Tab-separated table of C-alpha atoms in Angstrom:
chain	number	residue	atom	x	y	z
A	1287	MET	CA	0.000	0.000	0.000
A	1288	ALA	CA	2.854	2.336	0.769
A	1289	PRO	CA	4.215	2.337	-2.793
A	1290	ARG	CA	0.735	3.072	-4.113
A	1291	LYS	CA	0.411	6.060	-1.761
A	1292	ASP	CA	3.780	7.419	-2.801
A	1293	LYS	CA	2.895	6.938	-6.421
A	1294	ASP	CA	-0.384	8.828	-6.032
A	1295	LYS	CA	1.397	11.606	-4.234
A	1296	GLY	CA	3.969	11.907	-6.962
A	1297	GLU	CA	1.331	11.939	-9.668
A	1298	LYS	CA	-0.547	14.653	-7.813
A	1299	ALA	CA	2.551	16.750	-7.432
A	1300	ALA	CA	3.463	16.264	-11.065
A	1301	GLY	CA	-0.064	17.125	-12.084
A	1302	THR	CA	0.008	20.232	-9.920
A	1303	ASP	CA	3.275	21.376	-11.419
A	1304	GLY	CA	2.008	20.713	-14.924
A	1305	VAL	CA	-1.262	22.538	-14.378
A	1306	PHE	CA	0.339	25.485	-12.670
A	1307	LEU	CA	2.546	26.053	-15.671
A	1308	LYS	CA	-0.576	27.374	-17.387
A	1309	VAL	CA	-0.523	30.476	-15.184
A	1310	ASP	CA	0.999	33.183	-17.337
A	1311	PHE	CA	3.407	35.384	-15.425
A	1312	ASP	CA	5.766	36.036	-18.299
A	1313	GLY	CA	4.434	39.538	-18.862
A	1314	GLU	CA	2.228	38.828	-21.854
A	1315	GLN	CA	-0.821	39.611	-19.721
A	1316	ASN	CA	0.100	42.594	-17.642
A	1317	ARG	CA	-2.496	42.197	-14.908
A	1318	PRO	CA	-2.365	41.034	-11.262
A	1319	TYR	CA	-3.670	37.683	-10.084
A	1320	SER	CA	-4.701	36.501	-6.660
A	1321	ALA	CA	-4.750	32.910	-5.402
A	1322	ILE	CA	-8.514	32.855	-5.989
A	1323	ASP	CA	-8.057	33.999	-9.615
A	1324	VAL	CA	-5.417	31.360	-10.266
A	1325	SER	CA	-7.584	28.596	-8.804
A	1326	ALA	CA	-10.592	29.746	-10.805
A	1327	ASN	CA	-8.584	29.992	-14.052
A	1328	LEU	CA	-7.346	26.443	-13.536
A	1329	HIS	CA	-10.909	25.237	-12.932
A	1330	THR	CA	-10.113	24.309	-9.291
A	1331	LYS	CA	-7.508	21.744	-10.385
A	1332	VAL	CA	-5.372	23.590	-7.876
A	1333	THR	CA	-7.015	24.585	-4.613
A	1334	LYS	CA	-6.876	28.110	-3.258
A	1335	THR	CA	-4.532	27.031	-0.474
A	1336	GLN	CA	-2.139	25.344	-2.876
A	1337	ALA	CA	-2.238	28.292	-5.260
A	1338	ALA	CA	-1.478	30.714	-2.421
A	1339	LYS	CA	1.432	28.568	-1.286
A	1340	ILE	CA	2.906	28.206	-4.758
A	1341	LEU	CA	2.518	31.934	-5.506
A	1342	LYS	CA	4.213	32.768	-2.254
A	1343	GLU	CA	7.124	30.469	-3.087
A	1344	LEU	CA	7.466	32.017	-6.563
A	1345	HIS	CA	7.521	35.466	-4.984
A	1346	GLN	CA	10.151	34.398	-2.470
A	1347	ASN	CA	12.240	33.008	-5.297
A	1348	GLY	CA	12.035	36.351	-7.074
A	1349	GLU	CA	10.187	34.992	-10.073
A	1350	ILE	CA	7.076	37.178	-9.640
A	1351	GLU	CA	6.085	40.366	-7.841
A	1352	ALA	CA	3.554	40.645	-5.024
A	1353	ARG	CA	1.384	43.522	-3.784
A	1354	THR	CA	-0.808	43.520	-0.700
A	1355	ALA	CA	-4.213	45.180	-1.008
A	1356	GLY	CA	-5.985	45.008	2.345
A	1357	LYS	CA	-6.278	41.380	3.400
A	1358	GLN	CA	-5.623	40.088	-0.105
A	1359	THR	CA	-2.283	39.633	-1.846
A	1360	VAL	CA	-2.085	39.862	-5.599
A	1361	TYR	CA	0.791	38.749	-7.806
A	1362	HIS	CA	1.985	39.953	-11.182
A	1363	ALA	CA	4.868	39.439	-13.555
A	1364	LEU	CA	8.177	41.126	-13.045
A	1365	GLN	CA	8.186	44.599	-14.568
A	1366	LYS	CA	11.035	45.182	-16.985
A	1367	SER	CA	12.762	48.486	-16.428
A	1368	SER	CA	12.575	50.589	-19.540
A	1369	ASP	CA	15.684	52.126	-21.013
A	1370	SER	CA	16.366	55.705	-20.022
A	1371	ALA	CA	15.250	58.185	-22.636
A	1372	SER	CA	17.956	59.860	-24.660
A	1373	PRO	CA	18.305	63.677	-24.816
A	1374	GLU	CA	17.074	63.593	-28.391
A	1375	ILE	CA	13.867	61.818	-27.376
A	1376	LEU	CA	13.347	64.231	-24.473
A	1377	ALA	CA	13.864	67.220	-26.780
A	1378	ALA	CA	11.381	65.802	-29.297
A	1379	LEU	CA	8.832	65.235	-26.541
A	1380	SER	CA	9.304	68.784	-25.244
A	1381	HIS	CA	8.841	70.191	-28.730
A	1382	GLU	CA	5.703	68.103	-29.224
A	1383	ILE	CA	4.329	69.300	-25.874
A	1384	GLU	CA	4.910	72.952	-26.824
A	1385	THR	CA	3.242	72.412	-30.187
A	1386	LEU	CA	0.232	70.784	-28.566
A	1387	GLN	CA	-0.023	73.604	-26.016
A	1388	GLU	CA	-0.022	76.200	-28.811
A	1389	GLU	CA	-2.694	74.244	-30.657
A	1390	LEU	CA	-4.726	74.057	-27.465
A	1391	SER	CA	-4.496	77.835	-26.997
A	1392	THR	CA	-5.623	78.383	-30.592
A	1393	ILE	CA	-8.506	75.975	-30.140
A	1394	LYS	CA	-9.611	77.754	-26.941
A	1395	THR	CA	-9.492	81.140	-28.708
A	1396	ASN	CA	-11.542	79.807	-31.611
A	1397	GLU	CA	-13.996	78.273	-29.184
A	1398	LYS	CA	-14.416	81.621	-27.410
A	1399	LYS	CA	-15.060	83.391	-30.725
A	1400	ALA	CA	-17.507	80.703	-31.787
A	1401	ARG	CA	-19.406	80.985	-28.514
A	1402	ALA	CA	-19.608	84.784	-28.890
A	1403	ALA	CA	-20.883	84.425	-32.463
A	1404	LEU	CA	-23.422	81.836	-31.325
A	1405	ALA	CA	-24.642	84.140	-28.538
A	1406	ALA	CA	-25.026	86.988	-31.064
A	1407	LEU	CA	-27.018	84.740	-33.392
A	1408	GLU	CA	-29.244	83.534	-30.560
A	1409	ALA	CA	-29.938	87.163	-29.575
A	1410	LYS	CA	-31.320	87.903	-33.041
A	1411	PRO	CA	-34.918	86.919	-33.837
A	1412	ARG	CA	-35.339	83.634	-35.612
A	1413	LEU	CA	-36.538	83.454	-39.197
A	1414	SER	CA	-39.675	81.606	-38.138
A	1415	THR	CA	-40.471	84.382	-35.635
A	1416	LEU	CA	-40.005	87.057	-38.301
A	1417	ARG	CA	-42.280	85.186	-40.680
A	1418	GLU	CA	-44.947	84.926	-37.992
A	1419	ASP	CA	-44.664	88.666	-37.262
A	1420	ILE	CA	-44.986	89.448	-40.977
A	1421	ARG	CA	-48.070	87.251	-41.216
A	1422	GLN	CA	-49.706	88.994	-38.250
A	1423	LEU	CA	-48.906	92.435	-39.681
A	1424	GLN	CA	-50.406	91.446	-43.012
A	1425	GLU	CA	-53.576	90.286	-41.270
A	1426	GLU	CA	-53.798	93.566	-39.344
A	1427	ARG	CA	-53.260	95.528	-42.556
A	1428	ASP	CA	-56.008	93.598	-44.336
A	1429	ALA	CA	-58.376	94.171	-41.410
A	1430	ALA	CA	-57.593	97.914	-41.387
A	1431	GLN	CA	-58.149	98.149	-45.132
A	1432	ALA	CA	-61.465	96.343	-44.742
A	1433	ARG	CA	-62.583	98.815	-42.069
A	1434	LEU	CA	-61.490	101.751	-44.219
A	1435	GLY	CA	-63.403	100.292	-47.130
A	1436	LYS	CA	-66.572	100.225	-45.020
A	1437	LEU	CA	-66.010	103.794	-43.797
A	1438	TYR	CA	-65.133	105.228	-47.203
A	1439	GLY	CA	-67.328	103.185	-49.479
A	1440	ASP	CA	-69.794	104.304	-52.081
A	1441	ASP	CA	-71.547	106.622	-49.572
A	1442	GLN	CA	-68.645	109.066	-49.270
A	1443	PRO	CA	-69.419	112.561	-50.562
A	1444	GLN	CA	-68.198	113.401	-54.015
A	1445	ILE	CA	-65.971	116.492	-54.105
A	1446	SER	CA	-65.258	118.307	-57.313
A	1447	PRO	CA	-61.662	118.989	-58.310
A	1448	GLU	CA	-62.211	122.743	-57.829
A	1449	ALA	CA	-63.515	122.258	-54.273
A	1450	ARG	CA	-60.666	119.892	-53.445
A	1451	ALA	CA	-58.139	122.427	-54.749
A	1452	GLN	CA	-59.765	125.170	-52.647
A	1453	LEU	CA	-59.619	122.958	-49.554
A	1454	GLU	CA	-55.922	122.280	-50.135
A	1455	ARG	CA	-55.263	126.034	-50.488
A	1456	ASP	CA	-57.165	126.754	-47.278
A	1457	TRP	CA	-55.309	124.010	-45.491
A	1458	LYS	CA	-51.924	125.355	-46.534
A	1459	GLN	CA	-52.946	128.877	-45.537
A	1460	TRP	CA	-54.085	127.909	-42.038
A	1461	GLU	CA	-51.053	125.673	-41.646
A	1462	HIS	CA	-48.883	128.692	-42.442
A	1463	HIS	CA	-50.754	130.783	-39.870
A	1464	ALA	CA	-50.341	128.056	-37.256
A	1465	THR	CA	-46.596	127.872	-37.910
A	1466	ILE	CA	-46.220	131.640	-37.512
A	1467	ARG	CA	-48.253	131.664	-34.310
A	1468	ARG	CA	-46.273	128.745	-32.920
A	1469	ARG	CA	-43.033	130.608	-33.577
A	1470	ILE	CA	-44.368	133.795	-31.984
A	1471	CYS	CA	-45.532	131.853	-28.942
A	1472	ARG	CA	-42.138	130.233	-28.513
A	1473	GLU	CA	-40.339	133.568	-28.806
A	1474	LEU	CA	-42.640	135.195	-26.242
A	1475	TRP	CA	-42.336	132.250	-23.916
A	1476	GLY	CA	-38.551	132.366	-24.204
A	1477	ARG	CA	-38.560	136.001	-23.136
A	1478	CYS	CA	-41.019	135.368	-20.308
A	1479	SER	CA	-39.011	132.462	-18.937
A	1480	GLU	CA	-35.699	134.334	-18.892
A	1481	VAL	CA	-36.464	135.532	-15.364
A	1482	LEU	CA	-38.362	133.076	-13.173
A	1483	PRO	CA	-39.512	133.305	-9.562
A	1484	GLU	CA	-37.271	131.562	-7.080
A	1485	ASP	CA	-39.837	128.908	-6.136
A	1486	MET	CA	-41.018	128.102	-9.675
A	1487	THR	CA	-39.613	126.255	-12.647
A	1488	ALA	CA	-40.233	126.941	-16.326
A	1489	SER	CA	-42.653	124.017	-16.645
A	1490	GLN	CA	-44.636	125.173	-13.599
A	1491	LEU	CA	-44.808	128.698	-15.007
A	1492	TRP	CA	-46.042	127.312	-18.327
A	1493	VAL	CA	-48.800	125.346	-16.588
A	1494	SER	CA	-49.876	128.333	-14.504
A	1495	HIS	CA	-49.984	130.634	-17.546
A	1496	THR	CA	-51.907	128.046	-19.535
A	1497	LEU	CA	-54.505	127.739	-16.782
A	1498	LEU	CA	-54.692	131.531	-16.548
A	1499	ILE	CA	-55.287	131.837	-20.274
A	1500	ILE	CA	-57.994	129.172	-20.219
A	1501	ALA	CA	-59.726	130.849	-17.263
A	1502	THR	CA	-59.540	134.264	-18.930
A	1503	ALA	CA	-60.985	132.907	-22.173
A	1504	THR	CA	-63.802	131.225	-20.277
A	1505	LEU	CA	-64.518	134.402	-18.338
A	1506	VAL	CA	-64.530	136.486	-21.487
A	1507	LYS	CA	-66.874	134.064	-23.177
A	1508	SER	CA	-69.292	134.041	-20.255
A	1509	THR	CA	-69.087	137.824	-19.894
A	1510	ASP	CA	-69.722	138.248	-23.593
A	1511	GLY	CA	-72.820	136.053	-23.326
A	1512	ALA	CA	-74.097	137.980	-20.312
A	1513	THR	CA	-73.504	141.285	-22.102
A	1514	ARG	CA	-75.391	140.084	-25.121
A	1515	SER	CA	-78.275	138.967	-22.921
A	1516	LEU	CA	-78.316	142.334	-21.178
A	1517	TRP	CA	-78.376	144.185	-24.491
A	1518	GLY	CA	-81.154	141.937	-25.639
A	1519	LEU	CA	-83.259	142.850	-22.603
A	1520	LYS	CA	-82.611	146.538	-23.198
A	1521	ASP	CA	-83.633	146.206	-26.832
A	1522	ARG	CA	-86.875	144.491	-25.913
A	1523	SER	CA	-87.562	147.124	-23.230
A	1524	ASN	CA	-87.035	149.928	-25.704
A	1525	GLU	CA	-89.293	148.239	-28.194
A	1526	SER	CA	-92.044	147.910	-25.606
A	1527	ARG	CA	-91.733	151.570	-24.640
A	1528	SER	CA	-91.858	152.733	-28.203
A	1529	GLY	CA	-94.993	150.655	-28.724
A	1530	THR	CA	-96.621	152.233	-25.647
A	1531	ASP	CA	-95.778	155.737	-26.795
A	1532	ALA	CA	-97.272	155.042	-30.157
């Protein structure tokens, strides 16, 4: 029985060594593995305990690297140190960095200009809005023309060319008079407002004078009516006396 046990043990060890050779730590897959990952990749042909033991031995032999993350230890292939960069490579990299920085500055400037142009375009009314405004204005114009057509239809009075010409001459004449009177009023008001009371402004003086003029005109109109009424009574009294004398 003893030889059989030794034989089984040897086969198991050989099988373990052969299976574990499938774990790739030669750097082709540059990723870390834990004992659980190794056991799972080998489809539990190697237990987690065995995998942890073998990985630990490989790390102690300097064949792989190990990193501890909390309570778990992960293993990865040895990292090959890269050759130091030559001055020419460093100079080329510096030049490329400067070029990229200049391009980045140009891109940022163009972006700023584009954003400003976009903001200006968004501030302007859209074409659809302008078309809608035009449509509404056309509808309002048509409605106004329809109302004017009803007001000035066939019932409007017919004016002869001579009468129309006379009306235009009268209009121009009274417009000329109004312009002259407006100029005279402004000149007089300018002279009156050269010296103002201390507690009154030009606008207040204008309002007070306007009210005074309106009140005077009203008083004159009422006085004129009363005078005419009085003269009418006198005329009727004289007529009655003359009739009595006769």
